[in-house]
Short mmCIF file of C-alpha atoms in Angstrom, two decimals:
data_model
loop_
_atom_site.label_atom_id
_atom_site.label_comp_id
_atom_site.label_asym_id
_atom_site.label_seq_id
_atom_site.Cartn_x
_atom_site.Cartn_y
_atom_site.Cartn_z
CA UNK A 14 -8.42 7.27 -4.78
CA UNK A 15 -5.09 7.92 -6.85
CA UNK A 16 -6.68 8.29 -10.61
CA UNK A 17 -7.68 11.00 -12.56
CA UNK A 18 -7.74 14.44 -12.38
CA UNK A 19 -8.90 16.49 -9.08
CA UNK A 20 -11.10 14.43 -6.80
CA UNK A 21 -12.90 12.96 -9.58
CA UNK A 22 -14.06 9.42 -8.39
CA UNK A 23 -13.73 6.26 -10.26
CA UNK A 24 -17.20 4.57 -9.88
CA UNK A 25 -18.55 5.67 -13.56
CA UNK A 26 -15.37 4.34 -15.44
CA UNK A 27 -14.25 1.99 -13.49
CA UNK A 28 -16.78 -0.59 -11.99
CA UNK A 29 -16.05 -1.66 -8.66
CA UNK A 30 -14.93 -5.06 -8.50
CA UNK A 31 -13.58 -7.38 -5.84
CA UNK A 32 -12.32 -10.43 -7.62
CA UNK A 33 -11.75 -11.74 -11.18
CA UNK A 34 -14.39 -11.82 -13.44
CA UNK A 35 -15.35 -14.25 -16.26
CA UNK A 36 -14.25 -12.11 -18.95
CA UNK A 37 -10.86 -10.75 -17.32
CA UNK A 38 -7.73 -12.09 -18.90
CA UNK A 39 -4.81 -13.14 -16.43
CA UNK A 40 -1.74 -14.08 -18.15
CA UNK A 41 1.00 -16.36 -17.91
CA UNK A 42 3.69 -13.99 -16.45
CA UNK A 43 7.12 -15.41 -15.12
CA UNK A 44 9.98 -13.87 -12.59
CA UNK A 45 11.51 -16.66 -11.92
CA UNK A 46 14.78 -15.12 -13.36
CA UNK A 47 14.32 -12.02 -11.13
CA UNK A 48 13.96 -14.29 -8.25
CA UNK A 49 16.91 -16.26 -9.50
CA UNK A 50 19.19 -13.12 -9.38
CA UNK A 51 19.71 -12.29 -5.72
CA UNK A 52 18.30 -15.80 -4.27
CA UNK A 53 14.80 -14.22 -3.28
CA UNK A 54 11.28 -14.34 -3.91
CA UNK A 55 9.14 -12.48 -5.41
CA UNK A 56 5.03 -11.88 -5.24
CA UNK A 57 3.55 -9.65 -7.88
CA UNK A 58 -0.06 -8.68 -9.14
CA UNK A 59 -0.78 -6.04 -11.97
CA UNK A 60 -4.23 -5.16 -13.29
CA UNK A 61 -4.86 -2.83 -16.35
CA UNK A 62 -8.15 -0.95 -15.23
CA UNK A 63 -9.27 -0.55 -18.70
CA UNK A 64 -8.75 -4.08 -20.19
CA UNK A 65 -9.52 -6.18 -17.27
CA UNK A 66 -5.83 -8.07 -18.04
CA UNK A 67 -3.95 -9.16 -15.22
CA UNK A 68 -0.43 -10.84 -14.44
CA UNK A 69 0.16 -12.76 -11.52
CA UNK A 70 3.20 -14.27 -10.11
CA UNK A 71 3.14 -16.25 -6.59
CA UNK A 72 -0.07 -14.07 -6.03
CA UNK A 73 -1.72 -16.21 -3.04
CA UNK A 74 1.37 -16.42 -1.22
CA UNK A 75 1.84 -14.78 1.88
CA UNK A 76 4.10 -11.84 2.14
CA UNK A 77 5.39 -9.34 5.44
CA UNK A 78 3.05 -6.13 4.15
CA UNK A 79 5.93 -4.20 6.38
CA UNK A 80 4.44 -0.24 5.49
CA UNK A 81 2.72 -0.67 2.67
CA UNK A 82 -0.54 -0.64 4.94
CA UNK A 83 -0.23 2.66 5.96
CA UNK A 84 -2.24 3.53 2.77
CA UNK A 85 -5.27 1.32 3.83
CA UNK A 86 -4.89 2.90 7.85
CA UNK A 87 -5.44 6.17 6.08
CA UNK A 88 -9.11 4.52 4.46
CA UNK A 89 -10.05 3.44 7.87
CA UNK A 90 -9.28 6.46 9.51
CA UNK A 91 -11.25 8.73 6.39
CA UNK A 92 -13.73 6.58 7.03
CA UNK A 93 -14.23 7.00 10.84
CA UNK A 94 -14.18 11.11 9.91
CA UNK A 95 -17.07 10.46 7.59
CA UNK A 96 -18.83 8.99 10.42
CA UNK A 97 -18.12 11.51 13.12
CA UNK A 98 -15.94 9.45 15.15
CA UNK A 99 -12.88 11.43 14.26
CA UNK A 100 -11.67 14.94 13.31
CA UNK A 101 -9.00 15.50 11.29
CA UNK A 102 -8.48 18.75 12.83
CA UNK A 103 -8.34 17.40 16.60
CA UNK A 104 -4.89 17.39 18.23
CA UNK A 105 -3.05 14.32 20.28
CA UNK A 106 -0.38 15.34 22.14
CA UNK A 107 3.30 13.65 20.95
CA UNK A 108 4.94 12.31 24.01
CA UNK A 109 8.53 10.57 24.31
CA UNK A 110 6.71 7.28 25.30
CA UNK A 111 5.78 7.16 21.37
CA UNK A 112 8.90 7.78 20.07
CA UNK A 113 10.20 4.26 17.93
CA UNK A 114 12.69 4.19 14.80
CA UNK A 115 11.82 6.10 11.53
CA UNK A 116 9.54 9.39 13.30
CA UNK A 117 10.61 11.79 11.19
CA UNK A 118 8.03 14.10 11.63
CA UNK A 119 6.60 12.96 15.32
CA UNK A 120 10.45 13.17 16.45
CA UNK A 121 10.25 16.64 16.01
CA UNK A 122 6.94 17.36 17.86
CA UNK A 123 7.80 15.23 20.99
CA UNK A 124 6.14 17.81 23.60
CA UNK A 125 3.94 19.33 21.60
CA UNK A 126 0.54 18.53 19.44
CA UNK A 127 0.22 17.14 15.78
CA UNK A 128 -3.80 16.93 13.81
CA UNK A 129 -5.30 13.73 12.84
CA UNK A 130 -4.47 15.04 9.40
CA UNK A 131 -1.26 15.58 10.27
CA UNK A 132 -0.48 12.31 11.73
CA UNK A 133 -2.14 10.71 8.41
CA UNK A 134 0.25 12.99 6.17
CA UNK A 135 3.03 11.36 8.34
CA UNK A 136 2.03 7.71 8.11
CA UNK A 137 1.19 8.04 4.88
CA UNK A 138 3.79 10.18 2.73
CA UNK A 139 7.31 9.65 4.87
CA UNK A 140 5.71 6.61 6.68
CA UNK A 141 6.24 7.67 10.21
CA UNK A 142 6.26 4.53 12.14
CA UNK A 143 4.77 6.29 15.86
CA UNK A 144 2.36 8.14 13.24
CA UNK A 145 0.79 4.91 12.30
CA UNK A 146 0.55 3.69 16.00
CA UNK A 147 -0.81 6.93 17.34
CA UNK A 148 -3.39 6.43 14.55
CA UNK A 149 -4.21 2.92 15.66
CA UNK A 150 -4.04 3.58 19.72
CA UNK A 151 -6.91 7.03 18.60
CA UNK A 152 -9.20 4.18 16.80
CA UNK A 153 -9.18 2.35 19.45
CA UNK A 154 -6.15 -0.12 19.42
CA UNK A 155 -5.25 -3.09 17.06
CA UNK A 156 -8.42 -4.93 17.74
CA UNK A 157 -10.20 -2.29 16.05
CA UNK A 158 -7.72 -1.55 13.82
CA UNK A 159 -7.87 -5.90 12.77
CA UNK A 160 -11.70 -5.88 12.48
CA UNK A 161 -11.77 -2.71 10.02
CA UNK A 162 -9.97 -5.19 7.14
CA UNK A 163 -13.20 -7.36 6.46
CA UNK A 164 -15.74 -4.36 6.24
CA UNK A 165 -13.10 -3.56 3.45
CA UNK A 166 -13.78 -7.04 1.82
CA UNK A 167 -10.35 -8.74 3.17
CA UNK A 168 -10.46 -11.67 5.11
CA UNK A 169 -6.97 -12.72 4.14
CA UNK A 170 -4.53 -9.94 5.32
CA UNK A 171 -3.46 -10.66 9.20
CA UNK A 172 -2.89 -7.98 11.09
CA UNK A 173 -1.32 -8.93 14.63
CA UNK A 174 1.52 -6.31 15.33
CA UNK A 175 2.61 -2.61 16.06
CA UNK A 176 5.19 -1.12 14.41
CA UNK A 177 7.98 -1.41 14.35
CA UNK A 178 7.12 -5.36 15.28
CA UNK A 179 5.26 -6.22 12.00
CA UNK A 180 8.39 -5.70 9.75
CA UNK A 181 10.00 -8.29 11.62
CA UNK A 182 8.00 -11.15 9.76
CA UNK A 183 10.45 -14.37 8.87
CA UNK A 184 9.47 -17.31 6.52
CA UNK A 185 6.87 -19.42 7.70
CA UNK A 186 5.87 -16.73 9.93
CA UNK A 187 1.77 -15.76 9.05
CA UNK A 188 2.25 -12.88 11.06
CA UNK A 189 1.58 -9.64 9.46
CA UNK A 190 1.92 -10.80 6.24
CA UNK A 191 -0.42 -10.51 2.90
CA UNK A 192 -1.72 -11.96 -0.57
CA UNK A 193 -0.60 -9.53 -3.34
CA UNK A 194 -3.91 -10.55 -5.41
CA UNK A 195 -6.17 -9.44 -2.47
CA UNK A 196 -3.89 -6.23 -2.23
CA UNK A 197 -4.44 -5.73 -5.66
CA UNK A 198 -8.44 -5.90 -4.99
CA UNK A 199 -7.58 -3.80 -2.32
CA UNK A 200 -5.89 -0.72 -4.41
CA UNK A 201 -8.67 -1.93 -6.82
CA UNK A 202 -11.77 -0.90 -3.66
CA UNK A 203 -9.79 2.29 -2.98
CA UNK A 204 -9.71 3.57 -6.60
CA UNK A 205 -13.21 2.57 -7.86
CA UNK A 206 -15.47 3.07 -5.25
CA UNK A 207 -17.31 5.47 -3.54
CA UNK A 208 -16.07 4.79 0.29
CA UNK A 209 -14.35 8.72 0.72
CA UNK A 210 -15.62 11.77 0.14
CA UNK A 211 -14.07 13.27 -3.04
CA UNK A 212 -12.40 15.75 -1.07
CA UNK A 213 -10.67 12.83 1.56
CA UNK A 214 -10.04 10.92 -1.31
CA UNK A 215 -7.93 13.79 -3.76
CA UNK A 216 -5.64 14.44 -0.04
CA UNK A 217 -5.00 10.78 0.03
CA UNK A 218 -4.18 10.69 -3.61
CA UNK A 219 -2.03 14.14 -2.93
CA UNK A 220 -0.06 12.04 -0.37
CA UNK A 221 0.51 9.20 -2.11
CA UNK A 222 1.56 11.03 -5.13
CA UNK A 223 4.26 13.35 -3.29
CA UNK A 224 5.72 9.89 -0.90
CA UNK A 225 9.21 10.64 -1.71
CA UNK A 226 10.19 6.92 -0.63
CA UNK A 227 11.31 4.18 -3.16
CA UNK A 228 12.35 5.84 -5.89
CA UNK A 229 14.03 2.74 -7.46
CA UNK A 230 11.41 0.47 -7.12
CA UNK A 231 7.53 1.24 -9.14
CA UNK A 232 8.62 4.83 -9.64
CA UNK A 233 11.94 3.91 -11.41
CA UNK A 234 9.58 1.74 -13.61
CA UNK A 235 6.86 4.79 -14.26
CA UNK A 236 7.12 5.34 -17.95
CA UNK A 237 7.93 9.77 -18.12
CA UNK A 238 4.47 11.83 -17.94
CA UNK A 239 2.69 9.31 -15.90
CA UNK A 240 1.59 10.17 -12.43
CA UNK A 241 2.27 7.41 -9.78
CA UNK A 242 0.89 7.46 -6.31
CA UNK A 243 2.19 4.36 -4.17
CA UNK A 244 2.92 3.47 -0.44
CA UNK A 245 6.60 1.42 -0.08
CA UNK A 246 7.52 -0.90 2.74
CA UNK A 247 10.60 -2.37 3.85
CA UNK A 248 11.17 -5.06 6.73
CA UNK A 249 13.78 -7.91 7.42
CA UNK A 250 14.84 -10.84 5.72
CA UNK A 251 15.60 -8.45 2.87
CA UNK A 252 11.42 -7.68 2.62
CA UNK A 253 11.13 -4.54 -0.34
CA UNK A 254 7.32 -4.19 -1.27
CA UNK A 255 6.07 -1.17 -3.24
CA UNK A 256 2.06 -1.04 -3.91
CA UNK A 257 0.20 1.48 -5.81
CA UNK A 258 -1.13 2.84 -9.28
CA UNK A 259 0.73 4.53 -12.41
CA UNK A 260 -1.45 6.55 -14.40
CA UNK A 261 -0.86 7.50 -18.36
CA UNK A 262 -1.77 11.24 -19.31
CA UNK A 263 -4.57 9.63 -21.04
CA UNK A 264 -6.37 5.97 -20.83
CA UNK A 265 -6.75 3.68 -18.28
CA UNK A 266 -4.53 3.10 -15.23
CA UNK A 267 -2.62 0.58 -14.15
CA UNK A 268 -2.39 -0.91 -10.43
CA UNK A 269 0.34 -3.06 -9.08
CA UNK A 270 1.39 -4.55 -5.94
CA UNK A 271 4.83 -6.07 -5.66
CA UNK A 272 6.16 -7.59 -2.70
CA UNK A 273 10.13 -9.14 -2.72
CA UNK A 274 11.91 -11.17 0.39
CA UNK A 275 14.64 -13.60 1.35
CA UNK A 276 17.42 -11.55 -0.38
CA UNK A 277 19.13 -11.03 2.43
CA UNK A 278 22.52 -10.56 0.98
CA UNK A 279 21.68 -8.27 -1.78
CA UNK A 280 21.97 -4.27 -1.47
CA UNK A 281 18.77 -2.16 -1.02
CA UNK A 282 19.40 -1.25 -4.44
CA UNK A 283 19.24 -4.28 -5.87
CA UNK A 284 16.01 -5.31 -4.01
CA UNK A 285 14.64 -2.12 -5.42
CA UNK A 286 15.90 -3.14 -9.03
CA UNK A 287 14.36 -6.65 -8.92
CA UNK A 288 10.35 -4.68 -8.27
CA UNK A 289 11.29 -2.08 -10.64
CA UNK A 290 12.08 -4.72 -13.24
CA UNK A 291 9.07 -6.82 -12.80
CA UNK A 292 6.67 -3.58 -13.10
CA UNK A 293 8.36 -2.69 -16.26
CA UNK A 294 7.80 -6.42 -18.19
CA UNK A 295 4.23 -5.66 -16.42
CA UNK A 296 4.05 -2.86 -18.53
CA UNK A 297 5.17 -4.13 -21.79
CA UNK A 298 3.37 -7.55 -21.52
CA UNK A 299 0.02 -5.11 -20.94
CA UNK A 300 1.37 -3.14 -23.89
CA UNK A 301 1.44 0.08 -22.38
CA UNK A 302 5.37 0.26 -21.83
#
């Protein structure tokens, strides 16, 4: 999905792989001090694509995903194109009836007709919240849309809400929420296999490359001349999440998933500064700050 050059896939460099192997290295990595700071906590996974090392910190506990599956909506619905159940050139008409906070883009085409690929571009680059429900209802609705995660080899992500519902997700609260080591394997799927067609999968990576959300969270962490392509999510009780990959002009990449909540008194930029910190001790533990 987000490596490379082009629409080069990843299969040949990177083998595909779902969980941990025998010879991958996960090391001790601690945030406890960035949790510390603003009184919140903090789930984080990092994978170096080339070595196999990983860090993990609170990895199997469950986090609000809040956005940050608009990414993976955009697989499912690639996928249905590839088998002929959707077009991304059909049309759905935008009514008011859709209209919920954060449309930038459907807003403006209340009335009128956006594309599949259109809608996608929405969800997926300024993460247009009726985008991502129009995008559900066309599948089918969230039944569908919840039985599309284990063909994808994820049995632990629960999907039981619309937007903007499933940002609402409170402690305790299973809801909607996520394992940042199975949305590691996740980014892992997307960027190794062969599930989209080159050409779907260099306009995904072209999305997720020019998201202009977030800048103070993974991308404030990108070391200068590496590309980043991510998908951001923000909810209440403070939630700040940021998932995607940050890729070196040369070598291997690196993919991260980072998930922070409870801060609830701390400014947006300092939720932002507590990812952006743990991705960059990510990078230097991994040697490749």
């Amino acid at each position: 999905m987000i490596v490379g050059s082009g629409a080069l896939t990843l299969a040949a460099c990177y083998p595909e792989r779902k969980k941990p192997q025998a010879d991958e290295q996960t090391q001790d990595f601690f945030l406890s001090d960035l949790e510390a700071r603003h009184g919140g906590r903090l789930g984080f996974a990092a994978l170096d694509m080339g070595s196999g090392r990983r860090l993990l910190w609170r990895s199997q506990e469950r986090f609000a995903f809040c956005s940050t599956f608009k990414a993976f909506l955009a697989v499912a619905t690639f996928e249905r194109i590839q088998r002929d159940e959707e077009d991304l050139d059909r049309t759905v008409r935008i009514t008011a009836a859709d209209m919920i906070p954060h449309a930038p883009v459907t807003e403006k085409a209340v009335g009128r007709t956006l594309t599949i690929r259109q809608l996608m571009q929405a969800a997926v680059e300024v993460s247009d919240n009726p985008a991502a429900n129009i995008l559900i209802r066309e599948m089918g609705g969230i039944a569908v849309w919840r039985s599309w995660w284990p063909t994808f080899g994820d049995t632990t992500t629960l999907i039981s809400r619309l937007e903007p519902d499933l940002n609402t997700a409170l402690p305790n609260d299973p809801r909607d929420t996520c394992l940042p080591e199975q949305t590691l394997a996740n980014i892992q799927l997307m960027a190794s296999s062969t599930r989209l067609t080159p050409e779907h999968d260099a306009l995904l990576k072209s999305w997720l490359i020019a998201s202009p959300t977030g800048p103070g969270r993974l991308k404030a962490a990108t070391p200068a001349g590496w590309t980043i392509a991510h998908k951001t999510g923000t909810g209440s009780n403070g939630a700040t999440n940021d998932i995607g990959m940050l890729t070196p002009p040369t070598g291997a990449p690196i993919i991260m998933a980072a998930y922070f909540t409870g801060a609830v008194d701390a400014t947006d930029d300092q939720r932002d500064a507590v990812i952006a910190d743990a991705a960059r001790r990510a990078l230097k533990a991994l040697g490749r700050g």
